[in-house]
């Protein structure tokens, strides 16, 4: 199959793609388009600025240029630039996925399947109609309870025992409403940060995507179920909500965890 991955240029997307691309490229033609951010937030609380620094600024601007020079073994994960060995075209930065230019380019590329992971744009009908085998999206939250952004944050803030990912179809221009293919859960660890939990979720999430691709490769239909209706939709937390999160004993980021993660997977 010709598969287009839509992802965001951040650490979690990179981590997931490192688990996916080496396997997918063995049997499929693979392309990657990246957004620069997810969602819109005009006023960003300090904890979310720190989160963005760890997820994007530190990883993309400071660490990524150094990682290829310091790799100690061939099993180390790759930066976005390093993904070229798995791809059949150059990585493309995307600002407006639904623009006429992008629609034309998508039609020319003609992917059979689109896989979305943390992509920053909302796909509309003209995009959705292009891939013959559809679009699947990995949402880092349990649907339909946690639609929207930072679902893991809200689940932890609500003192849920479990967090999870939901692999679902994208059938129209609404957000997080498609048919559910697979939900995977893991227990909350109160000693670990929000960012640690998000990264942890993508381990099983990537496995779920690989299983779905294998099903489609065999010309089989994905088993999926319509979501129950839910009016809930979560946006970025405000300053007080971030404060409540931290006062309940959680951390949004943790420097030592971050260092250990980079050392384990990228160095």
C-alpha positions as CSV (number, residue, x, y, z in Angstrom):
1,X,0.0,0.0,0.0
2,X,0.9,3.6,-0.4
3,X,0.6,5.1,3.1
4,X,0.8,8.7,4.2
5,X,1.5,9.5,7.8
6,X,0.3,12.8,9.1
7,X,2.0,13.7,12.4
8,X,3.1,16.7,14.5
9,X,6.7,17.8,14.8
10,X,7.1,16.9,18.5
11,X,8.7,14.3,20.7
12,X,5.7,12.0,21.1
13,X,5.0,11.9,17.4
14,X,8.7,11.2,16.7
15,X,8.7,8.4,19.3
16,X,5.6,6.7,17.8
17,X,7.0,7.1,14.3
18,X,10.3,5.4,15.4
19,X,8.2,2.4,16.4
20,X,6.2,2.4,13.1
21,X,8.2,3.5,10.1
22,X,11.0,0.8,10.3
23,X,8.3,-1.9,10.2
24,X,5.9,-0.3,7.8
25,X,8.5,0.6,5.2
26,X,9.4,-3.1,4.8
27,X,6.1,-3.8,2.9
28,X,4.7,-0.4,2.0
29,X,5.5,2.8,0.2
30,X,5.7,5.4,3.0
31,X,5.3,9.2,3.0
32,X,5.3,11.7,5.9
33,X,3.8,15.1,6.3
34,X,4.2,17.2,9.5
35,X,2.3,20.0,11.2
36,X,4.1,22.4,13.5
37,X,1.5,22.5,16.4
38,X,-1.7,21.1,17.7
39,X,-4.8,23.2,18.5
40,X,-5.1,26.9,19.1
41,X,-4.4,28.6,22.4
42,X,-4.0,32.3,22.6
43,X,-3.0,32.5,26.3
44,X,-0.6,29.7,27.3
45,X,0.0,29.0,31.0
46,X,3.6,28.7,32.1
47,X,3.4,24.9,32.7
48,X,2.2,24.4,29.1
49,X,5.0,26.7,27.8
50,X,7.4,24.4,29.7
51,X,5.7,21.3,28.1
52,X,6.1,22.8,24.7
53,X,9.7,23.5,25.4
54,X,10.4,19.8,26.2
55,X,8.1,18.4,23.5
56,X,9.2,20.6,20.6
57,X,11.8,23.4,21.2
58,X,14.4,21.3,23.1
59,X,13.9,18.2,21.1
60,X,13.7,19.8,17.6
61,X,16.1,22.8,17.9
62,X,18.7,21.7,20.4
63,X,18.8,17.9,20.7
64,X,18.0,16.7,17.2
65,X,21.0,18.4,15.5
66,X,23.2,16.7,18.1
67,X,21.7,13.2,18.2
68,X,23.0,11.8,14.9
69,X,26.5,12.8,16.0
70,X,26.3,11.1,19.4
71,X,24.6,7.8,18.6
72,X,26.3,4.9,20.3
73,X,24.4,2.1,18.6
74,X,22.3,1.3,15.6
75,X,19.2,0.7,17.7
76,X,19.0,4.3,18.7
77,X,15.9,6.1,17.6
78,X,16.1,8.7,14.8
79,X,15.2,12.3,14.6
80,X,12.8,13.6,12.0
81,X,15.6,14.2,9.5
82,X,16.8,10.6,10.1
83,X,13.4,9.2,8.9
84,X,14.5,9.7,5.3
85,X,15.8,6.2,5.2
86,X,12.3,4.9,5.6
87,X,10.4,7.2,3.3
88,X,9.7,7.3,-0.4
89,X,9.6,11.1,-0.6
90,X,11.0,14.1,1.3
91,X,9.1,15.1,4.5
92,X,6.7,17.9,3.9
93,X,5.7,20.6,6.3
94,X,2.0,21.3,6.2
95,X,0.2,24.4,7.4
96,X,-3.2,24.2,5.7
97,X,-4.1,20.5,4.9
98,X,-7.4,21.5,3.4
99,X,-6.1,24.2,1.1
100,X,-6.6,23.7,-2.7
101,X,-2.8,23.3,-3.1
102,X,-2.7,20.5,-0.5
103,X,-5.8,18.8,-2.0
104,X,-4.1,18.7,-5.4
105,X,-0.9,17.4,-4.0
106,X,-2.8,14.7,-2.0
107,X,-4.6,13.7,-5.2
108,X,-1.3,13.5,-7.0
109,X,0.3,11.4,-4.2
110,X,-2.9,9.2,-4.1
111,X,-2.3,7.4,-0.8
112,X,-4.4,4.3,-0.2
113,X,-4.3,4.9,3.5
114,X,-3.7,7.9,5.7
115,X,-2.5,7.4,9.3
116,X,-2.8,10.4,11.6
117,X,-0.9,10.7,14.9
118,X,-1.1,14.0,16.8
119,X,-1.6,15.9,13.5
120,X,-2.4,19.6,14.0
121,X,-5.1,20.0,11.3
122,X,-8.7,19.0,11.2
123,X,-9.2,16.9,8.0
124,X,-12.2,17.9,5.9
125,X,-14.3,16.0,3.3
126,X,-12.1,16.6,0.3
127,X,-9.1,15.1,2.1
128,X,-11.1,12.3,3.7
129,X,-12.4,11.2,0.3
130,X,-8.9,10.7,-1.2
131,X,-7.5,7.5,0.4
132,X,-9.2,4.4,-0.9
133,X,-8.7,2.5,2.4
134,X,-9.6,5.4,4.6
135,X,-8.0,7.3,7.4
136,X,-7.2,6.1,10.9
137,X,-6.2,8.3,13.8
138,X,-4.5,7.4,17.1
139,X,-6.1,9.6,19.8
140,X,-4.2,9.8,23.1
141,X,-7.3,9.4,25.2
142,X,-10.2,7.1,25.8
143,X,-13.1,7.9,23.5
144,X,-15.8,9.0,23.7
145,X,-15.2,10.2,27.2
146,X,-12.1,12.3,26.4
147,X,-12.5,14.0,23.1
148,X,-10.2,17.0,22.4
149,X,-6.7,17.9,23.3
150,X,-4.5,16.7,26.2
151,X,-6.9,13.9,27.0
152,X,-4.4,12.2,29.2
153,X,-4.0,15.4,31.3
154,X,-7.8,15.5,31.9
155,X,-8.0,11.8,32.8
156,X,-5.2,12.2,35.3
157,X,-6.8,15.4,36.7
158,X,-10.1,13.6,37.1
159,X,-8.3,10.9,39.2
160,X,-9.0,8.1,36.7
161,X,-7.2,4.9,37.4
162,X,-6.6,4.2,33.8
163,X,-5.6,6.3,30.7
164,X,-5.4,5.0,27.2
165,X,-5.3,5.5,23.4
166,X,-8.2,5.0,20.9
167,X,-7.5,4.0,17.4
168,X,-10.5,5.2,15.3
169,X,-11.5,6.0,11.8
170,X,-11.9,9.6,10.5
171,X,-15.2,9.6,8.5
172,X,-16.1,13.3,8.5
173,X,-14.8,16.7,9.5
174,X,-15.9,16.4,13.2
175,X,-13.3,15.8,15.9
176,X,-12.7,12.4,17.6
177,X,-16.0,11.0,16.5
178,X,-15.1,8.1,14.1
179,X,-15.7,4.4,14.6
180,X,-13.5,2.8,17.3
181,X,-11.1,0.2,16.0
182,X,-9.1,-0.4,19.2
183,X,-8.9,1.0,22.7
184,X,-5.8,0.2,24.8
185,X,-5.4,1.2,28.4
186,X,-2.7,1.4,31.1
187,X,-2.7,2.2,34.8
188,X,-1.9,5.7,36.0
189,X,1.4,6.0,37.9
190,X,1.1,8.9,40.3
191,X,4.9,9.1,40.6
192,X,5.3,10.0,36.9
193,X,4.6,13.1,34.9
194,X,1.9,13.8,32.3
195,X,4.5,13.8,29.6
196,X,5.8,10.4,30.8
197,X,2.3,9.0,30.5
198,X,1.8,10.3,27.0
199,X,5.0,8.8,25.8
200,X,4.2,5.5,27.5
201,X,0.9,5.3,25.7
202,X,2.4,5.4,22.3
203,X,4.2,2.1,22.8
204,X,0.9,0.1,22.6
205,X,-0.7,2.7,20.4
206,X,1.9,2.0,17.7
207,X,1.3,-1.7,18.0
208,X,-2.4,-1.1,17.4
209,X,-1.6,0.9,14.3
210,X,0.6,-1.9,12.9
211,X,-2.1,-4.4,13.5
212,X,-4.6,-2.3,11.6
213,X,-2.3,-1.8,8.7
214,X,-1.7,-5.5,8.5
215,X,-5.5,-6.1,8.4
216,X,-5.9,-3.6,5.5
217,X,-2.9,-5.0,3.7
218,X,-4.7,-8.4,3.6
219,X,-7.7,-6.7,2.1
220,X,-9.7,-7.3,5.2
221,X,-12.2,-4.9,6.8
222,X,-11.2,-3.3,10.1
223,X,-13.5,-4.4,12.9
224,X,-14.9,-1.2,14.3
225,X,-17.8,0.1,16.4
226,X,-19.6,3.4,16.3
227,X,-19.0,5.6,19.4
228,X,-21.6,6.3,21.9
229,X,-22.7,9.9,21.8
230,X,-21.0,12.3,24.1
231,X,-21.1,16.0,24.4
232,X,-17.8,16.3,26.2
233,X,-14.9,18.1,24.5
234,X,-11.7,19.1,26.3
235,X,-9.5,22.1,25.4
236,X,-6.1,23.2,26.7
237,X,-6.2,23.7,30.5
238,X,-6.0,27.2,31.8
239,X,-3.7,28.5,34.5
240,X,-5.9,27.4,37.4
241,X,-6.5,24.0,36.0
242,X,-2.8,23.4,35.6
243,X,-2.4,24.6,39.2
244,X,-5.0,22.2,40.4
245,X,-3.3,19.4,38.5
246,X,0.0,20.1,40.3
247,X,-1.6,20.6,43.7
248,X,-3.2,17.1,43.4
249,X,0.4,15.7,43.3
250,X,1.0,15.4,39.6
251,X,3.7,17.0,37.5
252,X,3.2,18.0,33.9
253,X,6.9,17.5,33.1
254,X,9.9,16.2,34.9
255,X,13.5,17.0,33.9
256,X,15.0,13.8,35.1
257,X,12.4,11.6,33.4
258,X,13.1,13.5,30.2
259,X,16.8,13.0,30.4
260,X,16.4,9.3,31.1
261,X,14.0,8.9,28.2
262,X,16.4,10.6,25.7
263,X,19.3,8.6,27.0
264,X,17.4,5.3,26.7
265,X,16.0,5.8,23.2
266,X,18.0,8.4,21.3
267,X,21.6,8.2,22.5
